[in-house]
């Protein structure tokens, strides 16, 4: 029985094509500043078009982890498999976290630069004045 294999040149060409497909022009997410309890969004795109996208988060320990809906208590993540990541009800505990998008064809991938989220605490107003 004769075994059929693809020549090395064809395999190299196919790998090159998959890398070109993903490693295009990335629009990187931007740093974002919000007040606690507010929503934040991060956008990132890759051109030419990609097949898969996922968002990752670094909590300051140097390790990026894939985002799921309830990764961090008090904040709900949405759109983590789209080009727009949405953080709902952000809490000050995630201040300084970094977010990046990972684009993939299944065989090759490309990663955006990370963007930092700044979450400022709500001001604690003090009311002074004459008693009424």
Coordinates of N, CA and C in Angstrom, one line a residue:
X1 N 0.8 -1.2 0.0 CA 0.0 0.0 0.0 C 0.9 1.2 0.0
X2 N 0.6 2.1 -0.9 CA 1.4 3.3 -1.0 C 0.8 4.4 -0.2
X3 N 1.7 5.1 0.6 CA 1.3 6.1 1.5 C 1.4 7.5 0.8
X4 N 0.4 8.3 0.8 CA 0.4 9.6 0.1 C 0.7 10.7 1.1
X5 N 1.7 11.5 0.8 CA 2.0 12.6 1.6 C 2.2 13.9 0.8
X6 N 1.9 15.0 1.4 CA 2.1 16.3 0.7 C 3.6 16.7 0.7
X7 N 4.1 17.2 -0.4 CA 5.5 17.6 -0.3 C 5.6 18.8 0.7
X8 N 6.8 18.9 1.2 CA 7.1 19.9 2.2 C 6.8 21.3 1.7
X9 N 7.1 21.5 0.5 CA 6.8 22.9 -0.1 C 5.3 23.3 0.0
X10 N 4.4 22.3 -0.3 CA 3.0 22.6 -0.2 C 2.6 22.8 1.3
X11 N 3.1 22.0 2.2 CA 2.8 22.2 3.6 C 3.3 23.6 4.1
X12 N 4.5 24.0 3.7 CA 5.0 25.3 4.0 C 4.1 26.4 3.5
X13 N 3.7 26.2 2.2 CA 2.8 27.2 1.6 C 1.5 27.4 2.4
X14 N 0.9 26.2 2.7 CA -0.4 26.3 3.4 C -0.2 26.9 4.8
X15 N 0.9 26.6 5.5 CA 1.1 27.2 6.8 C 1.3 28.7 6.6
X16 N 2.0 29.1 5.6 CA 2.3 30.6 5.3 C 0.9 31.3 5.1
X17 N 0.1 30.6 4.3 CA -1.3 31.2 4.0 C -2.1 31.4 5.2
X18 N -2.1 30.4 6.1 CA -2.8 30.5 7.4 C -2.3 31.7 8.2
X19 N -1.0 31.8 8.3 CA -0.4 32.9 9.0 C -0.7 34.3 8.5
X20 N -0.7 34.4 7.1 CA -1.0 35.6 6.5 C -2.5 36.0 6.8
X21 N -3.3 34.9 6.8 CA -4.8 35.1 7.0 C -5.0 35.8 8.3
X22 N -4.3 35.4 9.4 CA -4.5 36.0 10.7 C -3.6 37.2 10.9
X23 N -2.4 37.1 10.6 CA -1.4 38.2 10.9 C -1.5 39.3 10.0
X24 N -2.6 40.0 10.1 CA -2.9 41.2 9.3 C -2.7 42.4 10.1
X25 N -3.5 43.4 9.8 CA -3.5 44.7 10.5 C -4.4 44.6 11.7
X26 N -3.9 44.8 12.9 CA -4.7 44.8 14.1 C -5.0 46.2 14.6
X27 N -6.2 46.4 14.9 CA -6.6 47.7 15.6 C -6.6 47.3 17.1
X28 N -5.7 47.9 17.8 CA -5.5 47.5 19.2 C -6.5 48.2 20.1
X29 N -6.9 47.5 21.2 CA -7.8 48.2 22.2 C -7.1 49.3 22.9
X30 N -7.8 50.3 23.4 CA -7.2 51.5 24.0 C -7.5 51.4 25.5
X31 N -6.5 52.0 26.3 CA -6.7 52.1 27.7 C -8.0 52.9 28.0
X32 N -8.7 52.5 29.1 CA -10.0 53.0 29.4 C -10.1 53.4 30.9
X33 N -10.7 54.5 31.2 CA -10.9 55.0 32.6 C -12.4 55.2 32.8
X34 N -12.9 54.6 33.9 CA -14.3 54.7 34.3 C -14.4 54.9 35.8
X35 N -15.6 55.2 36.3 CA -15.9 55.2 37.7 C -16.4 53.9 38.1
X36 N -16.2 53.5 39.3 CA -16.8 52.2 39.8 C -18.3 52.1 39.6
X37 N -18.7 50.9 39.2 CA -20.1 50.6 38.9 C -20.5 50.9 37.5
X38 N -19.6 51.6 36.8 CA -20.0 51.9 35.4 C -19.5 50.8 34.4
X39 N -19.9 50.9 33.2 CA -19.5 49.9 32.2 C -18.3 50.4 31.4
X40 N -17.6 49.4 30.9 CA -16.4 49.7 30.1 C -16.4 48.8 28.8
X41 N -15.9 49.3 27.7 CA -15.8 48.5 26.5 C -14.4 48.6 26.0
X42 N -13.9 47.5 25.4 CA -12.7 47.4 24.7 C -13.0 46.8 23.3
X43 N -12.4 47.5 22.3 CA -12.6 47.0 20.9 C -11.3 46.7 20.3
X44 N -11.2 45.6 19.4 CA -10.1 45.3 18.7 C -10.5 44.5 17.5
X45 N -9.9 44.8 16.3 CA -10.2 44.1 15.1 C -8.9 43.6 14.4
X46 N -9.1 42.7 13.5 CA -8.0 42.2 12.7 C -8.4 42.1 11.3
X47 N -7.6 42.6 10.4 CA -7.9 42.6 9.0 C -6.7 42.1 8.2
X48 N -6.8 41.1 7.4 CA -8.1 40.6 6.9 C -8.8 39.8 7.9
X49 N -10.1 39.4 7.6 CA -11.0 38.8 8.5 C -10.4 37.6 9.2
X50 N -10.8 37.3 10.4 CA -10.3 36.2 11.2 C -11.5 35.2 11.4
X51 N -11.2 34.1 11.9 CA -12.2 33.1 12.2 C -12.7 33.1 13.6
X52 N -11.8 33.2 14.6 CA -12.2 33.2 16.0 C -11.5 34.3 16.7
X53 N -12.2 34.8 17.7 CA -11.6 35.8 18.6 C -12.0 35.5 20.0
X54 N -11.1 35.7 20.9 CA -11.4 35.6 22.4 C -10.6 36.7 23.1
X55 N -11.1 37.1 24.2 CA -10.5 38.1 25.0 C -9.8 37.4 26.2
X56 N -8.7 38.0 26.7 CA -8.0 37.5 27.8 C -7.8 38.7 28.8
X57 N -7.6 38.4 30.1 CA -7.4 39.3 31.1 C -6.1 39.0 31.9
X58 N -5.4 40.0 32.3 CA -4.2 39.9 33.2 C -4.5 40.7 34.4
X59 N -4.5 40.0 35.6 CA -4.9 40.7 36.8 C -3.6 41.3 37.5
X60 N -2.5 41.4 36.8 CA -1.3 42.0 37.4 C -0.2 41.0 37.7
X61 N -0.5 39.7 37.6 CA 0.5 38.7 37.9 C 1.3 38.3 36.7
X62 N 1.0 38.9 35.5 CA 1.8 38.6 34.3 C 1.2 37.5 33.5
X63 N 0.1 36.8 34.0 CA -0.5 35.7 33.2 C -1.9 36.2 32.7
X64 N -2.0 36.0 31.4 CA -3.3 36.3 30.7 C -4.2 35.0 30.8
X65 N -5.4 35.1 31.2 CA -6.4 34.0 31.2 C -7.6 34.3 30.3
X66 N -8.2 33.3 29.7 CA -9.4 33.5 28.9 C -10.5 34.0 29.8
X67 N -11.2 35.0 29.2 CA -12.3 35.6 30.0 C -13.6 34.7 29.8
X68 N -14.3 34.6 30.9 CA -15.7 34.0 30.9 C -16.6 35.0 31.6
X69 N -17.9 34.8 31.6 CA -18.8 35.8 32.0 C -18.6 36.3 33.4
X70 N -18.3 35.4 34.4 CA -18.2 35.8 35.8 C -16.8 35.5 36.3
X71 N -15.8 35.9 35.6 CA -14.4 35.7 35.9 C -14.1 36.4 37.2
X72 N -14.5 37.7 37.3 CA -14.2 38.5 38.5 C -15.5 38.9 39.2
X73 N -15.6 38.6 40.6 CA -16.8 39.0 41.3 C -17.1 40.5 41.2
X74 N -18.4 40.8 41.0 CA -18.9 42.1 40.9 C -18.9 42.7 39.5
X75 N -18.2 42.1 38.6 CA -18.1 42.6 37.2 C -18.6 41.4 36.3
X76 N -19.5 41.7 35.3 CA -20.0 40.8 34.4 C -19.3 41.1 33.0
X77 N -18.7 40.1 32.4 CA -18.1 40.2 31.1 C -19.1 39.7 30.0
X78 N -19.1 40.5 28.9 CA -19.9 40.1 27.8 C -19.1 40.3 26.5
X79 N -19.4 39.7 25.5 CA -18.8 39.9 24.2 C -17.4 39.3 24.1
X80 N -17.0 38.4 25.0 CA -15.7 37.9 25.1 C -15.3 37.0 24.0
X81 N -16.2 36.7 23.1 CA -15.9 35.9 21.8 C -16.2 36.8 20.6
X82 N -16.2 38.1 20.8 CA -16.5 39.0 19.7 C -15.4 40.1 19.7
X83 N -15.4 41.0 18.8 CA -14.4 42.1 18.7 C -14.6 43.2 19.7
X84 N -15.7 43.1 20.5 CA -16.0 44.1 21.5 C -16.3 43.4 22.8
X85 N -15.4 43.7 23.8 CA -15.5 43.2 25.1 C -16.2 44.2 26.0
X86 N -17.3 43.8 26.7 CA -18.1 44.7 27.5 C -18.0 44.2 29.0
X87 N -17.6 45.2 29.8 CA -17.6 44.9 31.3 C -18.7 45.7 31.9
X88 N -19.6 45.0 32.6 CA -20.8 45.7 33.2 C -20.6 45.7 34.7
X89 N -20.8 46.9 35.3 CA -20.7 47.1 36.7 C -19.3 46.9 37.3
X90 N -18.4 47.5 36.6 CA -17.0 47.3 37.0 C -16.7 47.8 38.4
X91 N -15.9 47.0 39.2 CA -15.6 47.3 40.6 C -14.2 47.7 40.7
X92 N -13.8 48.4 41.7 CA -12.5 48.9 41.9 C -11.4 47.8 42.1
X93 N -11.9 46.6 42.4 CA -10.9 45.5 42.5 C -10.2 45.1 41.2
X94 N -10.8 45.5 40.1 CA -10.2 45.2 38.8 C -9.4 46.4 38.2
X95 N -9.2 47.4 39.0 CA -8.4 48.5 38.6 C -7.0 48.1 38.3
X96 N -6.6 48.5 37.1 CA -5.2 48.1 36.6 C -5.1 46.8 35.8
X97 N -6.3 46.1 35.7 CA -6.2 44.9 34.9 C -6.0 45.2 33.5
X98 N -5.4 44.3 32.7 CA -5.1 44.5 31.3 C -6.0 43.5 30.5
X99 N -6.4 44.0 29.3 CA -7.2 43.2 28.4 C -6.6 43.1 27.0
X100 N -6.7 42.0 26.4 CA -6.2 41.8 25.0 C -7.1 40.9 24.3
X101 N -7.1 41.0 22.9 CA -7.8 40.1 22.1 C -6.8 39.1 21.4
X102 N -7.3 37.9 21.2 CA -6.5 36.9 20.5 C -7.3 36.4 19.3
X103 N -6.7 36.6 18.1 CA -7.4 36.2 16.9 C -6.8 34.9 16.4
X104 N -7.6 34.0 15.8 CA -7.2 32.7 15.5 C -7.9 32.2 14.2
X105 N -7.2 31.3 13.5 CA -7.8 30.6 12.4 C -7.9 29.1 12.8
X106 N -7.4 28.8 14.0 CA -7.4 27.4 14.5 C -6.0 26.8 14.3
X107 N -5.2 27.3 13.3 CA -3.9 26.8 13.1 C -2.8 27.9 13.5
X108 N -3.2 29.1 13.4 CA -2.3 30.2 13.7 C -3.1 31.3 14.5
X109 N -2.3 32.1 15.2 CA -3.0 33.2 16.0 C -2.2 34.4 16.0
X110 N -2.8 35.5 16.4 CA -2.2 36.8 16.5 C -2.9 37.5 17.7
X111 N -2.1 38.3 18.5 CA -2.6 38.9 19.7 C -2.5 40.4 19.6
X112 N -3.5 41.1 20.1 CA -3.4 42.5 20.2 C -2.5 42.9 21.3
X113 N -2.2 44.2 21.3 CA -1.5 44.8 22.5 C -2.6 44.8 23.6
X114 N -2.1 44.8 24.9 CA -3.0 44.9 26.0 C -3.4 46.3 26.3
X115 N -4.6 46.5 26.7 CA -5.1 47.8 27.2 C -5.4 47.7 28.7
X116 N -5.2 48.8 29.4 CA -5.4 48.8 30.8 C -6.7 49.5 31.2
X117 N -7.4 48.9 32.2 CA -8.6 49.5 32.7 C -8.3 50.2 34.0
X118 N -8.7 51.5 34.1 CA -8.6 52.2 35.4 C -10.0 52.4 35.9
X119 N -10.2 51.9 37.1 CA -11.5 52.1 37.8 C -11.3 53.0 39.0
X120 N -11.9 54.2 38.9 CA -11.8 55.2 40.0 C -12.9 54.9 40.9
X121 N -12.6 55.0 42.3 CA -13.7 54.9 43.2 C -14.7 56.1 43.1
X122 N -15.9 55.8 43.5 CA -16.9 56.9 43.5 C -16.5 57.9 44.6
X123 N -16.7 59.2 44.4 CA -16.4 60.1 45.4 C -17.3 60.0 46.6
X124 N -16.8 60.3 47.8 CA -17.6 60.2 49.0 C -18.0 61.7 49.4
X125 N -19.1 62.2 48.9 CA -19.4 63.6 49.2 C -19.7 63.9 50.6
X126 N -19.3 65.0 51.0 CA -19.5 65.5 52.4 C -20.3 66.8 52.3
X127 N -21.5 66.8 52.9 CA -22.4 67.9 52.9 C -22.1 68.7 54.1
X128 N -21.8 70.0 53.9 CA -21.6 70.9 55.1 C -22.5 72.1 54.9
X129 N -22.7 72.8 55.9 CA -23.5 74.0 55.8 C -24.4 74.2 57.1
X130 N -25.2 75.2 57.1 CA -26.0 75.5 58.2 C -27.1 74.5 58.4
X131 N -27.5 74.2 59.6 CA -28.6 73.4 59.9 C -29.9 74.1 59.5
X132 N -30.8 73.3 59.0 CA -32.0 73.9 58.5 C -33.1 73.7 59.6

